[in-house]
PDB file of C-alpha atoms and ligand atoms in Angstrom:
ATOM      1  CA  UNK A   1     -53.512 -36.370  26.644  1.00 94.00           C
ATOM      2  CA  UNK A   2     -53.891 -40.160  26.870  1.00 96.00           C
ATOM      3  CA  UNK A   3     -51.006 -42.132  27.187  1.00 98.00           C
ATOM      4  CA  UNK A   4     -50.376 -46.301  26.432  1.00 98.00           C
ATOM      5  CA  UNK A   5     -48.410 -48.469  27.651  1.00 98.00           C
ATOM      6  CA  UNK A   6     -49.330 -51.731  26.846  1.00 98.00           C
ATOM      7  CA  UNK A   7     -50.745 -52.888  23.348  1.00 98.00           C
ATOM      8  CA  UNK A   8     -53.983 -54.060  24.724  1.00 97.00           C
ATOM      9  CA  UNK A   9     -55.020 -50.634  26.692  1.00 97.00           C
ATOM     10  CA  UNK A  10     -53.651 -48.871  23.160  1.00 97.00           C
ATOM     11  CA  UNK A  11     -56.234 -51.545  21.268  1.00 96.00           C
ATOM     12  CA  UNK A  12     -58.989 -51.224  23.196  1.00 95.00           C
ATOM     13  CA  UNK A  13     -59.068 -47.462  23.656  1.00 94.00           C
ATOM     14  CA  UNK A  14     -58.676 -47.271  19.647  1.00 93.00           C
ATOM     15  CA  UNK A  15     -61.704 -49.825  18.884  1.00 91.00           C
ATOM     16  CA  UNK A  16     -63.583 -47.814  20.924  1.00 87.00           C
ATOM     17  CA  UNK A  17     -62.915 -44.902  19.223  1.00 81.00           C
ATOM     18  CA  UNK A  18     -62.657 -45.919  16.079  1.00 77.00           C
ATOM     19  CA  UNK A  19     -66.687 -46.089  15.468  1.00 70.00           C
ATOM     20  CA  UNK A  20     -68.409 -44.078  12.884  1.00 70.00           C
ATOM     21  CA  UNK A  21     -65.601 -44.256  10.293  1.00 80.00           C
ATOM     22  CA  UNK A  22     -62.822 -42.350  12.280  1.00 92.00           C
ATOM     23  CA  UNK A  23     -59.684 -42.254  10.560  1.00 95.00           C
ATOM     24  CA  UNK A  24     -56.829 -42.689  12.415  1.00 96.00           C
ATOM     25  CA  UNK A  25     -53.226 -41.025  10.998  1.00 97.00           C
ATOM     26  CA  UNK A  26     -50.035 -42.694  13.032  1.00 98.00           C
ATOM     27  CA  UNK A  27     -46.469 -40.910  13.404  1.00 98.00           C
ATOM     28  CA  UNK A  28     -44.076 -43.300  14.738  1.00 98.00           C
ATOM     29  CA  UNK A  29     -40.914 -42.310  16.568  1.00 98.00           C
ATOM     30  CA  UNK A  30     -37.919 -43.061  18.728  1.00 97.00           C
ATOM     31  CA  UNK A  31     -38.862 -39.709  20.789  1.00 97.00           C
ATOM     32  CA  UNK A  32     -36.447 -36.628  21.428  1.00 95.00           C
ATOM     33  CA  UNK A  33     -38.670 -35.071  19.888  1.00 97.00           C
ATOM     34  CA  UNK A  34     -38.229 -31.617  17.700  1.00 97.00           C
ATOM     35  CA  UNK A  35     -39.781 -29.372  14.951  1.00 96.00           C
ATOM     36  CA  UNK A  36     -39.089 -32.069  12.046  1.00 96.00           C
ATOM     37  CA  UNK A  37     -40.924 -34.912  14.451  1.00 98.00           C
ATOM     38  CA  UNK A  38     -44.041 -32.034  15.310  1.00 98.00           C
ATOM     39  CA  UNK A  39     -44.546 -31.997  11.007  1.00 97.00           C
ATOM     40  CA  UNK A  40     -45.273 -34.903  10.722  1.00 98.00           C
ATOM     41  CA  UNK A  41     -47.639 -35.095  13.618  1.00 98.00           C
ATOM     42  CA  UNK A  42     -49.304 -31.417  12.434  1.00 98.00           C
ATOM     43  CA  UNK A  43     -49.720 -33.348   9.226  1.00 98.00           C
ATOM     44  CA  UNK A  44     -51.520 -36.280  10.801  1.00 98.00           C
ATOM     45  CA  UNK A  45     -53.900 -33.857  12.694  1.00 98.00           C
ATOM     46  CA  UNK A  46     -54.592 -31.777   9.584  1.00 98.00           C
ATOM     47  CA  UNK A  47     -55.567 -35.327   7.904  1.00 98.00           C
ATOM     48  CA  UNK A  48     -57.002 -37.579  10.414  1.00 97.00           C
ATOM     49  CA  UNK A  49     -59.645 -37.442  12.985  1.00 96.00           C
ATOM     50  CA  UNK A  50     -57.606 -39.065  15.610  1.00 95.00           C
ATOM     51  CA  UNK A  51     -53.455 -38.768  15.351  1.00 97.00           C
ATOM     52  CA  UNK A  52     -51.613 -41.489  17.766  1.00 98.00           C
ATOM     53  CA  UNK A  53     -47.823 -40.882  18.260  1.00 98.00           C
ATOM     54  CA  UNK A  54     -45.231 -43.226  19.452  1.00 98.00           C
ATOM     55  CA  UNK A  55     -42.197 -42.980  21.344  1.00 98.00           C
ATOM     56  CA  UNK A  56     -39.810 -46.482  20.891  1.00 98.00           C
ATOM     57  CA  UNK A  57     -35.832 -46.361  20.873  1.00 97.00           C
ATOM     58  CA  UNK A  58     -36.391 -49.926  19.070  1.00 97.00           C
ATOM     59  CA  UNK A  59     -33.495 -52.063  20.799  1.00 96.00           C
ATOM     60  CA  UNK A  60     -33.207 -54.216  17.091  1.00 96.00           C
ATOM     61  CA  UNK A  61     -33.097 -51.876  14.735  1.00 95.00           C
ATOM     62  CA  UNK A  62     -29.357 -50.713  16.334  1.00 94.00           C
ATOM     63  CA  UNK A  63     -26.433 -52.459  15.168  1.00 89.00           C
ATOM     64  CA  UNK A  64     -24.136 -50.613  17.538  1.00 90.00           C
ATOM     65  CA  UNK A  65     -24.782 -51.120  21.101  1.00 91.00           C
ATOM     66  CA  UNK A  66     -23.376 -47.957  22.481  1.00 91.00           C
ATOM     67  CA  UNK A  67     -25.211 -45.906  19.886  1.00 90.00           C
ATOM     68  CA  UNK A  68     -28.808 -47.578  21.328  1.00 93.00           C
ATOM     69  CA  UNK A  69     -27.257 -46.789  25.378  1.00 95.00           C
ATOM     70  CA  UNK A  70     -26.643 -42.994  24.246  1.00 92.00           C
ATOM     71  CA  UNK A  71     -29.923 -42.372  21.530  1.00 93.00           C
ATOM     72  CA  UNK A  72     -31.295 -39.339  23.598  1.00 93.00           C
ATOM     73  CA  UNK A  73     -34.307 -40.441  25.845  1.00 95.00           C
ATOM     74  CA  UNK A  74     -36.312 -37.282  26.732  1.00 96.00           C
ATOM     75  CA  UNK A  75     -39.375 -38.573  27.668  1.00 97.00           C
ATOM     76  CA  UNK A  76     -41.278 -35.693  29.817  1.00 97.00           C
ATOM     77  CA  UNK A  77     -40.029 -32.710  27.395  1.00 97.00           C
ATOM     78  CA  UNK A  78     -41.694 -35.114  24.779  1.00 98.00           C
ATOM     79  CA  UNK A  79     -44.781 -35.407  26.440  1.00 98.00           C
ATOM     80  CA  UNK A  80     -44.913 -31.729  26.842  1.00 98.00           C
ATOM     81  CA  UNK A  81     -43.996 -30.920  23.120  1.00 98.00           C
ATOM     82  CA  UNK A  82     -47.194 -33.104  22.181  1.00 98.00           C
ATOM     83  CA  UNK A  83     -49.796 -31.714  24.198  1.00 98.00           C
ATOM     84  CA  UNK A  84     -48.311 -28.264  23.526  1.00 98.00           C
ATOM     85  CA  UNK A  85     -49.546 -29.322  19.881  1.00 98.00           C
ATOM     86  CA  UNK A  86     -52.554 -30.663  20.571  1.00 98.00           C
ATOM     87  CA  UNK A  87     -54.086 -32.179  23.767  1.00 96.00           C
ATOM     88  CA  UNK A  88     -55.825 -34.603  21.950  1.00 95.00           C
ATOM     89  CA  UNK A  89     -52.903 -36.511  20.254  1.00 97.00           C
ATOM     90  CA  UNK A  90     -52.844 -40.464  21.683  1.00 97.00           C
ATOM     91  CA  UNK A  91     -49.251 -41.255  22.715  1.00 98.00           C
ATOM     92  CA  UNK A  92     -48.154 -44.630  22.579  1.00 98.00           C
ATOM     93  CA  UNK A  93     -44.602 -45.395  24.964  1.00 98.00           C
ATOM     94  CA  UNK A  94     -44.284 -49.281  24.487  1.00 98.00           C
ATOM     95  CA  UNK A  95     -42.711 -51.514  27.022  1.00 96.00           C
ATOM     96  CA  UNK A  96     -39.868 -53.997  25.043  1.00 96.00           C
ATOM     97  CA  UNK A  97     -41.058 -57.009  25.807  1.00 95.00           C
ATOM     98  CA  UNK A  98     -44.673 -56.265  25.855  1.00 97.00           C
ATOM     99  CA  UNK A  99     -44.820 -54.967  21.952  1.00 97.00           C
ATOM    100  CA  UNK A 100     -42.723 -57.881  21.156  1.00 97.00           C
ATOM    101  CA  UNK A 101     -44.248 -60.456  22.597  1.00 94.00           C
ATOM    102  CA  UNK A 102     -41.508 -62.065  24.778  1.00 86.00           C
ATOM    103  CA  UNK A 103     -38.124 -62.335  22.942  1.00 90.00           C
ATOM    104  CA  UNK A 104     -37.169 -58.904  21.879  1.00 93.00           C
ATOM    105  CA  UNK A 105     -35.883 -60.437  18.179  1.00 94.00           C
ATOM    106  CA  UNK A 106     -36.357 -59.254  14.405  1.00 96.00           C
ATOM    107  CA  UNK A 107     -37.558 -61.011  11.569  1.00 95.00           C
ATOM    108  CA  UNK A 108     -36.372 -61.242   8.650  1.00 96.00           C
ATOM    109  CA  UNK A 109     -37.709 -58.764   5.507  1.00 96.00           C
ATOM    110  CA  UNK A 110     -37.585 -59.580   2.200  1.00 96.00           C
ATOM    111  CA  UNK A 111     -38.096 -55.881   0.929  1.00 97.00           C
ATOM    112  CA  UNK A 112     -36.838 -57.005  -3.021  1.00 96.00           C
ATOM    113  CA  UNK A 113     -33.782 -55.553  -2.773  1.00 95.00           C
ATOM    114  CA  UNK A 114     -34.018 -51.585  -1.059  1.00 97.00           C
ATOM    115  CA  UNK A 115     -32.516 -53.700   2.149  1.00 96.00           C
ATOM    116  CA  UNK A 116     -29.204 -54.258   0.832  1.00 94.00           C
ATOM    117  CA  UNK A 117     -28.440 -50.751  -0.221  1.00 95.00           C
ATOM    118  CA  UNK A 118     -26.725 -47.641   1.312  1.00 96.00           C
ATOM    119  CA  UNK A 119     -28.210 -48.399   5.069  1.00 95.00           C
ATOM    120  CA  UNK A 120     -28.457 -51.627   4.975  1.00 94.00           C
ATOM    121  CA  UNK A 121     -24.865 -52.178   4.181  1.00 93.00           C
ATOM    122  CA  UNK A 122     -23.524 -50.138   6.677  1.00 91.00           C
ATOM    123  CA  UNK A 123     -26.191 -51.349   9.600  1.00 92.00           C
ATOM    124  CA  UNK A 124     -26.585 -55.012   9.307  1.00 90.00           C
ATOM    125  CA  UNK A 125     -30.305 -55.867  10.328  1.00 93.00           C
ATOM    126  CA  UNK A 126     -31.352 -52.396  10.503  1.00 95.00           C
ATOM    127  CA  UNK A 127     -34.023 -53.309   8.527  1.00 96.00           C
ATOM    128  CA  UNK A 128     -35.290 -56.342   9.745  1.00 97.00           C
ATOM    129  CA  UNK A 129     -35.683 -54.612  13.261  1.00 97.00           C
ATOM    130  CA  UNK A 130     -37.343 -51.456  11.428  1.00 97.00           C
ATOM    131  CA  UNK A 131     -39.944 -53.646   9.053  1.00 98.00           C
ATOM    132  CA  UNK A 132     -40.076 -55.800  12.464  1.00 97.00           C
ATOM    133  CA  UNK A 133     -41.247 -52.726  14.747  1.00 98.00           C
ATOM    134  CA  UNK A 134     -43.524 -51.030  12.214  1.00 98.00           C
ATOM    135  CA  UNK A 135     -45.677 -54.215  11.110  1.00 98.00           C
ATOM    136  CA  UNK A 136     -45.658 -54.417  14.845  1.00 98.00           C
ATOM    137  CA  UNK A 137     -46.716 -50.649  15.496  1.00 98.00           C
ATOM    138  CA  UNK A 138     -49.293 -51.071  11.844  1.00 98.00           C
ATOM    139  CA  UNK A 139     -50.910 -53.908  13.026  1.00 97.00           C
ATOM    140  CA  UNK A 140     -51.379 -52.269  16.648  1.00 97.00           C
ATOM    141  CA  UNK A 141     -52.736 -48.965  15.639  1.00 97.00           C
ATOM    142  CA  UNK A 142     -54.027 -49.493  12.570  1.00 96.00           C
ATOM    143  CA  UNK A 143     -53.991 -46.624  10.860  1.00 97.00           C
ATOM    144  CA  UNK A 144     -55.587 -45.013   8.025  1.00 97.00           C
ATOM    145  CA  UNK A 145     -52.561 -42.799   7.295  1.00 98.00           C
ATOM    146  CA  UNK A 146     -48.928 -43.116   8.301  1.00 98.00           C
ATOM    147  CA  UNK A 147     -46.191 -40.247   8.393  1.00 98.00           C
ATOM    148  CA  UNK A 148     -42.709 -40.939   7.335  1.00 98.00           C
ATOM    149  CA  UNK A 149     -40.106 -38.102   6.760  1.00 98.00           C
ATOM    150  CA  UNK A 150     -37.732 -37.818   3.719  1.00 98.00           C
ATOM    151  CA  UNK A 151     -34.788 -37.269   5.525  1.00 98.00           C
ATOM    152  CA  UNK A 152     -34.801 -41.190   6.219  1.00 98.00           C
ATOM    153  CA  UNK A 153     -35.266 -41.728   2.775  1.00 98.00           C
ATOM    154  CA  UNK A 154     -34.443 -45.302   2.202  1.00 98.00           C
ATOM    155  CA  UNK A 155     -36.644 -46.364   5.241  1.00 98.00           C
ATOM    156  CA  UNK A 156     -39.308 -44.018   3.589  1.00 98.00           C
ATOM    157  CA  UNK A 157     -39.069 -46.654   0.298  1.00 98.00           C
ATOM    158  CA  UNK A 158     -38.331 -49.382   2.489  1.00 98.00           C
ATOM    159  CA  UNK A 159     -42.041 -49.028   4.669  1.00 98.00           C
ATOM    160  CA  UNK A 160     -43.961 -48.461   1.350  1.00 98.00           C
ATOM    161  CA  UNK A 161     -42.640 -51.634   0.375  1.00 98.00           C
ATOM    162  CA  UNK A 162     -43.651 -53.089   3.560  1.00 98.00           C
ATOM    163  CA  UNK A 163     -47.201 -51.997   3.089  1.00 98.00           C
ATOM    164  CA  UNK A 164     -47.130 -53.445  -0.566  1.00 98.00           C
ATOM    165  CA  UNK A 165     -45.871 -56.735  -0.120  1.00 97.00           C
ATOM    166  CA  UNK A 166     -47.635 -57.410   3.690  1.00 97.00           C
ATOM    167  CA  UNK A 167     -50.704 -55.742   1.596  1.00 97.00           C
ATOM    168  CA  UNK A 168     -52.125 -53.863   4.473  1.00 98.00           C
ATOM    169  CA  UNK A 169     -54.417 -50.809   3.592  1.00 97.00           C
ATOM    170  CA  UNK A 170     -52.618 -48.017   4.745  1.00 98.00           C
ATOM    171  CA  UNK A 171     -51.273 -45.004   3.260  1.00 98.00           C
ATOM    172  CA  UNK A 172     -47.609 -43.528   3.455  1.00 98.00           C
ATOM    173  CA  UNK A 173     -47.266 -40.513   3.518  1.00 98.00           C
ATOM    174  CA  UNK A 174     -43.756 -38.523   2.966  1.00 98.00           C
ATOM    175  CA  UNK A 175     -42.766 -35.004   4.795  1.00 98.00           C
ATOM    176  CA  UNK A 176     -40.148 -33.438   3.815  1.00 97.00           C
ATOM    177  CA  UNK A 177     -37.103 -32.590   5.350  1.00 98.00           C
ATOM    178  CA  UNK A 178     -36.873 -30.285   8.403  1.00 97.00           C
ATOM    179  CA  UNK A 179     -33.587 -28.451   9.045  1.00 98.00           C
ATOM    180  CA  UNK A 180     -32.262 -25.742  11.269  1.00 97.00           C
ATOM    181  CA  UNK A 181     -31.812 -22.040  10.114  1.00 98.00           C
ATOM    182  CA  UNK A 182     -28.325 -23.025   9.021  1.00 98.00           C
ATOM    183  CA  UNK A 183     -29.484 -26.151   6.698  1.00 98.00           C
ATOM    184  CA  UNK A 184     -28.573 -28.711   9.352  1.00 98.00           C
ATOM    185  CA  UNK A 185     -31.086 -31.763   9.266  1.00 98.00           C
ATOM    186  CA  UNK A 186     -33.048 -31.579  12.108  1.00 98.00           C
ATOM    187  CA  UNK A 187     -32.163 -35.544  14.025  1.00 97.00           C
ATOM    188  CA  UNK A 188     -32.395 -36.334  17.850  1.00 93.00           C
ATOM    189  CA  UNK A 189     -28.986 -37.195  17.387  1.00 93.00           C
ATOM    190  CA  UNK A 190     -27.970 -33.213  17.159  1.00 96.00           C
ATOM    191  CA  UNK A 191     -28.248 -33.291  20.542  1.00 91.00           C
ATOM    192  CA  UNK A 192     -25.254 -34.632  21.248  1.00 93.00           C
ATOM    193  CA  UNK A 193     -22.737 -32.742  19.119  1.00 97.00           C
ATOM    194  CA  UNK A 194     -20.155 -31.237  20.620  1.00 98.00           C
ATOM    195  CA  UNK A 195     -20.184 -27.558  20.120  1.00 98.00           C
ATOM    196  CA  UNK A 196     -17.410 -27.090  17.522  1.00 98.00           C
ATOM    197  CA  UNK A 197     -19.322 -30.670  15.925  1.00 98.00           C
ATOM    198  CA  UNK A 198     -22.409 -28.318  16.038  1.00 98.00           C
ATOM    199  CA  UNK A 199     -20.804 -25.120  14.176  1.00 98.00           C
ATOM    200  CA  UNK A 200     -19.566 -27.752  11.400  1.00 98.00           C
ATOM    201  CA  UNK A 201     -22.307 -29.692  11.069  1.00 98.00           C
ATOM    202  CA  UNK A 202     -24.146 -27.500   8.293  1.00 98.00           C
ATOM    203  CA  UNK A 203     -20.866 -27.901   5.410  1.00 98.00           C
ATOM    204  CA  UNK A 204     -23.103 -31.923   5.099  1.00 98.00           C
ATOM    205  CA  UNK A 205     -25.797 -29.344   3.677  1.00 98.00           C
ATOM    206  CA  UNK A 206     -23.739 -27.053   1.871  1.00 98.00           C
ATOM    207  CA  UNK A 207     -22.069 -29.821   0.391  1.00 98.00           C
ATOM    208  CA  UNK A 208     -25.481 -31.627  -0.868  1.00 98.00           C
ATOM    209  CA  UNK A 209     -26.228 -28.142  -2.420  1.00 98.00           C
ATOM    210  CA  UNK A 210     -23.016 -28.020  -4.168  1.00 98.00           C
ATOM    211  CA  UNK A 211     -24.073 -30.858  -5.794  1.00 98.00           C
ATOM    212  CA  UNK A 212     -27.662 -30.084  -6.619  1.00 98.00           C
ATOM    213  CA  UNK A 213     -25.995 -27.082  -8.499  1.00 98.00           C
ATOM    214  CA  UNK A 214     -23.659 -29.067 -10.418  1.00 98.00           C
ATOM    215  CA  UNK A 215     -26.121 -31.878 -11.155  1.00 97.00           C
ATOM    216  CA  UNK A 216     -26.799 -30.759 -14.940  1.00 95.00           C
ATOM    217  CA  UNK A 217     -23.188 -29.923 -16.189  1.00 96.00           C
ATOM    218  CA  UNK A 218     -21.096 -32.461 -14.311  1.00 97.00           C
ATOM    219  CA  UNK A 219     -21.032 -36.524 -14.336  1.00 97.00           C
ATOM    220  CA  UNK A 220     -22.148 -38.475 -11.179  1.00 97.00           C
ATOM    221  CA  UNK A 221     -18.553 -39.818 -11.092  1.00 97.00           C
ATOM    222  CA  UNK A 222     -17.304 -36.034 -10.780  1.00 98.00           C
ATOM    223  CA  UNK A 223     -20.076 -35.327  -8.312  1.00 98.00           C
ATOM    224  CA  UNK A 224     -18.657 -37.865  -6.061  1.00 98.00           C
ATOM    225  CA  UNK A 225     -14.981 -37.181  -6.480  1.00 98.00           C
ATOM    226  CA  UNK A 226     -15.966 -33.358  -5.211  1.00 98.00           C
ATOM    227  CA  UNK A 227     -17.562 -34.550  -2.464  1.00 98.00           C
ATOM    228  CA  UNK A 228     -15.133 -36.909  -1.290  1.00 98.00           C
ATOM    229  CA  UNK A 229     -12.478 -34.385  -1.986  1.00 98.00           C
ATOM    230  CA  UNK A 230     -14.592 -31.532   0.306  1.00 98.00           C
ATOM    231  CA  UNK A 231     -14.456 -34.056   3.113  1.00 98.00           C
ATOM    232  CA  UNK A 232     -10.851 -34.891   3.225  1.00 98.00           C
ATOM    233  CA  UNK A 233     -10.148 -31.321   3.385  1.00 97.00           C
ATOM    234  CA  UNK A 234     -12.444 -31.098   6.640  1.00 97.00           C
ATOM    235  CA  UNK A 235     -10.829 -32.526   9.820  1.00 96.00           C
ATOM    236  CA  UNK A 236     -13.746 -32.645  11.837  1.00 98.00           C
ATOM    237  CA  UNK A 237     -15.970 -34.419   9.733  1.00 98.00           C
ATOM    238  CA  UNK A 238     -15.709 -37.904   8.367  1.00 98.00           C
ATOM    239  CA  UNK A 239     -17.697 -39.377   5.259  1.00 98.00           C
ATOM    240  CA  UNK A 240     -18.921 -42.559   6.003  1.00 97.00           C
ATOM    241  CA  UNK A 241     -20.544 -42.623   2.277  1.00 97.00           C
ATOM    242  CA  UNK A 242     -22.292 -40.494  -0.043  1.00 98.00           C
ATOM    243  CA  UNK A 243     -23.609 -42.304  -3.046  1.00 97.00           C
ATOM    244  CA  UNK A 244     -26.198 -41.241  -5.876  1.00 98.00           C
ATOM    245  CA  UNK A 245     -29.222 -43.546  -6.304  1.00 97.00           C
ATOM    246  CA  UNK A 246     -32.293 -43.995  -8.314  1.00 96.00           C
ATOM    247  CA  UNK A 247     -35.140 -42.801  -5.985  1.00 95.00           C
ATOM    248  CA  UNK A 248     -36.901 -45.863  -6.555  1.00 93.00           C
ATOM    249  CA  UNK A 249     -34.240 -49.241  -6.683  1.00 94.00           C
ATOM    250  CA  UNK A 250     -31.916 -46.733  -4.911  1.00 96.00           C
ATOM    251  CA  UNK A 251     -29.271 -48.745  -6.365  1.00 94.00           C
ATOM    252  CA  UNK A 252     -26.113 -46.551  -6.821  1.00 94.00           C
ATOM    253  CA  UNK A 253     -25.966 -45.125 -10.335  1.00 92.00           C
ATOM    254  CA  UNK A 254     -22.621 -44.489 -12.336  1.00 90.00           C
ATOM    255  CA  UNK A 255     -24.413 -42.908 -15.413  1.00 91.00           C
ATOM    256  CA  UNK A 256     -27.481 -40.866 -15.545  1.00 94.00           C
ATOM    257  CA  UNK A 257     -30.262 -42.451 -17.385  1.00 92.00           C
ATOM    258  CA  UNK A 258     -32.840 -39.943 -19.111  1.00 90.00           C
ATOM    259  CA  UNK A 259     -36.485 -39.860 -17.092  1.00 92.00           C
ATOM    260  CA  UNK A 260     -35.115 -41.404 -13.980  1.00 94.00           C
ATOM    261  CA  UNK A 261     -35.341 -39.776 -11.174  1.00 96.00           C
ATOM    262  CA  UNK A 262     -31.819 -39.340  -8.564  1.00 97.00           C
ATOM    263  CA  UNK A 263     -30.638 -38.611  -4.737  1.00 98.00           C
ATOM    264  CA  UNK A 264     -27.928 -37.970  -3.138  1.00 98.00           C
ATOM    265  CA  UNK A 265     -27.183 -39.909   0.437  1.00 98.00           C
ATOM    266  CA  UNK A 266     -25.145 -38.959   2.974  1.00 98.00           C
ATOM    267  CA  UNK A 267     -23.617 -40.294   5.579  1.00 98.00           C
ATOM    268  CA  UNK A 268     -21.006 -38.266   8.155  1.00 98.00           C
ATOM    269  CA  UNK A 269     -19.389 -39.017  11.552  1.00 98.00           C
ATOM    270  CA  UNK A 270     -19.071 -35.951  13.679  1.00 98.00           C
ATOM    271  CA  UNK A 271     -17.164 -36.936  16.431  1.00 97.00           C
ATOM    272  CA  UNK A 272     -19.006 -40.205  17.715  1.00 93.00           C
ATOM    273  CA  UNK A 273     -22.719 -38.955  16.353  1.00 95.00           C
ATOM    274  CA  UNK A 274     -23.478 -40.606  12.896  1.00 95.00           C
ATOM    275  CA  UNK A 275     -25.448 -38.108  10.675  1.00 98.00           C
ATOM    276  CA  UNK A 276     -27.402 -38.931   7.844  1.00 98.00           C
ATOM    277  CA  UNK A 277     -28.920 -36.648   5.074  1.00 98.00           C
ATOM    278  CA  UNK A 278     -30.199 -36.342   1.156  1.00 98.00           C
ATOM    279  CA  UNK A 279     -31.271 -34.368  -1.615  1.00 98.00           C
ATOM    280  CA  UNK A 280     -33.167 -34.713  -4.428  1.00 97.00           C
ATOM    281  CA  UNK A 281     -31.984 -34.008  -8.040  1.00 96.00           C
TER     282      UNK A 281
HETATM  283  P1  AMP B   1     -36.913 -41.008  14.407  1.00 51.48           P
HETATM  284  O1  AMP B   1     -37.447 -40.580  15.739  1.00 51.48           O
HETATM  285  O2  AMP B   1     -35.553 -40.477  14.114  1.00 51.48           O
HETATM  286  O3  AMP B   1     -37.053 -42.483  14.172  1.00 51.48           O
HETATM  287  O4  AMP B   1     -37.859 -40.322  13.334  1.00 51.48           O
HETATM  288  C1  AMP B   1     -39.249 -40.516  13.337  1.00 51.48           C
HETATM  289  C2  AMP B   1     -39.799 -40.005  12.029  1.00 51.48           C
HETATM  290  O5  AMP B   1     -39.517 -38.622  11.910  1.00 51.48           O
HETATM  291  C3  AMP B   1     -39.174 -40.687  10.809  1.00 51.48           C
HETATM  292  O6  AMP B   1     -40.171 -40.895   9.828  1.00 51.48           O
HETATM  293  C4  AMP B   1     -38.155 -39.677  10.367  1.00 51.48           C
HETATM  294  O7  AMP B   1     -37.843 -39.761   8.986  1.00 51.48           O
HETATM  295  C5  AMP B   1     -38.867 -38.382  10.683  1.00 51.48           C
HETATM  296  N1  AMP B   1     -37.902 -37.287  10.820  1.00 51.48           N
HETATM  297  C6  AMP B   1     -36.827 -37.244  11.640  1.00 51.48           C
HETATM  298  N2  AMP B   1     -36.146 -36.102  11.448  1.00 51.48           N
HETATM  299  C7  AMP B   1     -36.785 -35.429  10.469  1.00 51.48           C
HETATM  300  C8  AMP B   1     -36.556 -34.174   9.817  1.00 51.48           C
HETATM  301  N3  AMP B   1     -35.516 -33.417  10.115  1.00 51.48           N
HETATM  302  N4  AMP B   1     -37.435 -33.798   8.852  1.00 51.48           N
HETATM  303  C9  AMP B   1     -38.486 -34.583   8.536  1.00 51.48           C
HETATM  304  N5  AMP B   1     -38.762 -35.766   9.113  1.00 51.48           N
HETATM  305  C10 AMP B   1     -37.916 -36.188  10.068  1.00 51.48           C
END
């Protein structure tokens, strides 16, 4: 399995390669990998001639310094889970400074509006140091195809937009969300639960279905009255927020309009992990 480090090995190997029409179909990542990560990529090999993978805890898209110092760096096991997938999968691990240039800084995104919702009020600049990294990463690899899973749903929106407005020619494609037998989200972050954390963690599912069931008879105001009322009763978990959104603005909704489309977002503190989650309506 090849593996980059710098942007012009990563370049050069690719424009070799990419001769004769070869498509290439990109997953990035921040690593720790699992089964949720290994879709996408399965996806990308199904699809593409050559898939390229990166690894990147992206120092500017954290808002929260001690969340970047403990985001799970597994490096090896990754390595391992790749080739175990395929041998041929490219692997891109880029150096900070080297991907951006010198000053390790975002720019700022203009992304008409999805920035200032939901994530992007609760982690200022999160988005400017995702759109930041993933022009980066586009412009890099250039790929045919990109993977980008559901279960980040707003940065889902937030990269199409990204592709529209900076109009490069590549396709997004969404995966859907991976969870654990017991309807946990799959995340890096799991990792870190503590084990009672871990045995609680599911009721963010549970709860999510609760609402998908009472989606037809009840009001979005009543929806989120439940949920906030299921959460107070649970000690171990705090809400952060859980809002309902139109899939596209994904500007909070109060009333349900007929022929748009709605989610539910989650967000939930166990302990000191932040969890996020969704579900479609
Ligand atoms: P991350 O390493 O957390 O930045 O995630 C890399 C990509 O994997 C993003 O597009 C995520 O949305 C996607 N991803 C992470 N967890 C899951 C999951 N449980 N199911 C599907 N996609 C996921």
């Amino acid at each position: 399995m090849k593996v980059f480090q710098l942007q012009k090995d990563l370049k050069n190997y690719l424009k070799i390669n990419k001769i004769n029409d070869k498509s290439i179909g990109f997953v990035p990542t921040m690593g720790a990998l699992h089964d949720g990560h290994l879709a996408l990529v399965k996806s990308s090999l199904k699809d593409n001639d050559f898939t390229v993978v990166s690894i990147f805890v992206n120092p500017t898209q954290f808002d929260n310094k001690d969340d970047l110092k403990k985001y799970p760096r597994t490096l090896k096991n990754d390595l391992d889970a790749l080739k175990s997938v395929d041998k041929n999968i490219i692997v891109y691990t880029p150096i900070a400074t080297d991907i951006y240039e010198g000053e390790v800084k975002s720019k700022h995104f203009d992304f008409d509006g999805l920035e200032n919702e939901m994530e992007g009020k609760h982690r200022k600049g999160h988005f400017d140091g995702v759109g930041t990294i993933v022009k980066k990463l586009f412009e890099i690899v250039e790929p045919d195809k990109a993977y980008f899973g559901e279960k980040d749903f707003q940065q889902l929106q937030i990269i199409k937009k990204l592709v529209e407005k900076e109009k490069m020619n590549i396709q997004i494609v969404p995966i859907s969300i991976f969870r654990e037998a017991d309807g946990l989200a799959m995340s890096s972050r799991n990792k870190r639960l503590t084990k009672k954390h871990r045995e609680i963690a599911p009721f963010i599912h549970q709860i999510l279905l609760d609402t998908q069931k009472m989606w037809q008879s009840s009001s979005i105001e009543e929806i989120i009255k439940y949920v906030e009322n299921c959460f107070a009763k649970q000690p171990l978990l705090e809400l952060e927020y859980f809002e309902i959104a139109d899939e596209k603005t994904l500007i909070p909704s109060k009333q349900k309009i007929n022929g748009n489309k709605y989610r539910g977002f989650i967000v939930v503190h166990a302990g000191d992990v932040r969890l996020i989650d969704n579900i479609g309506y």
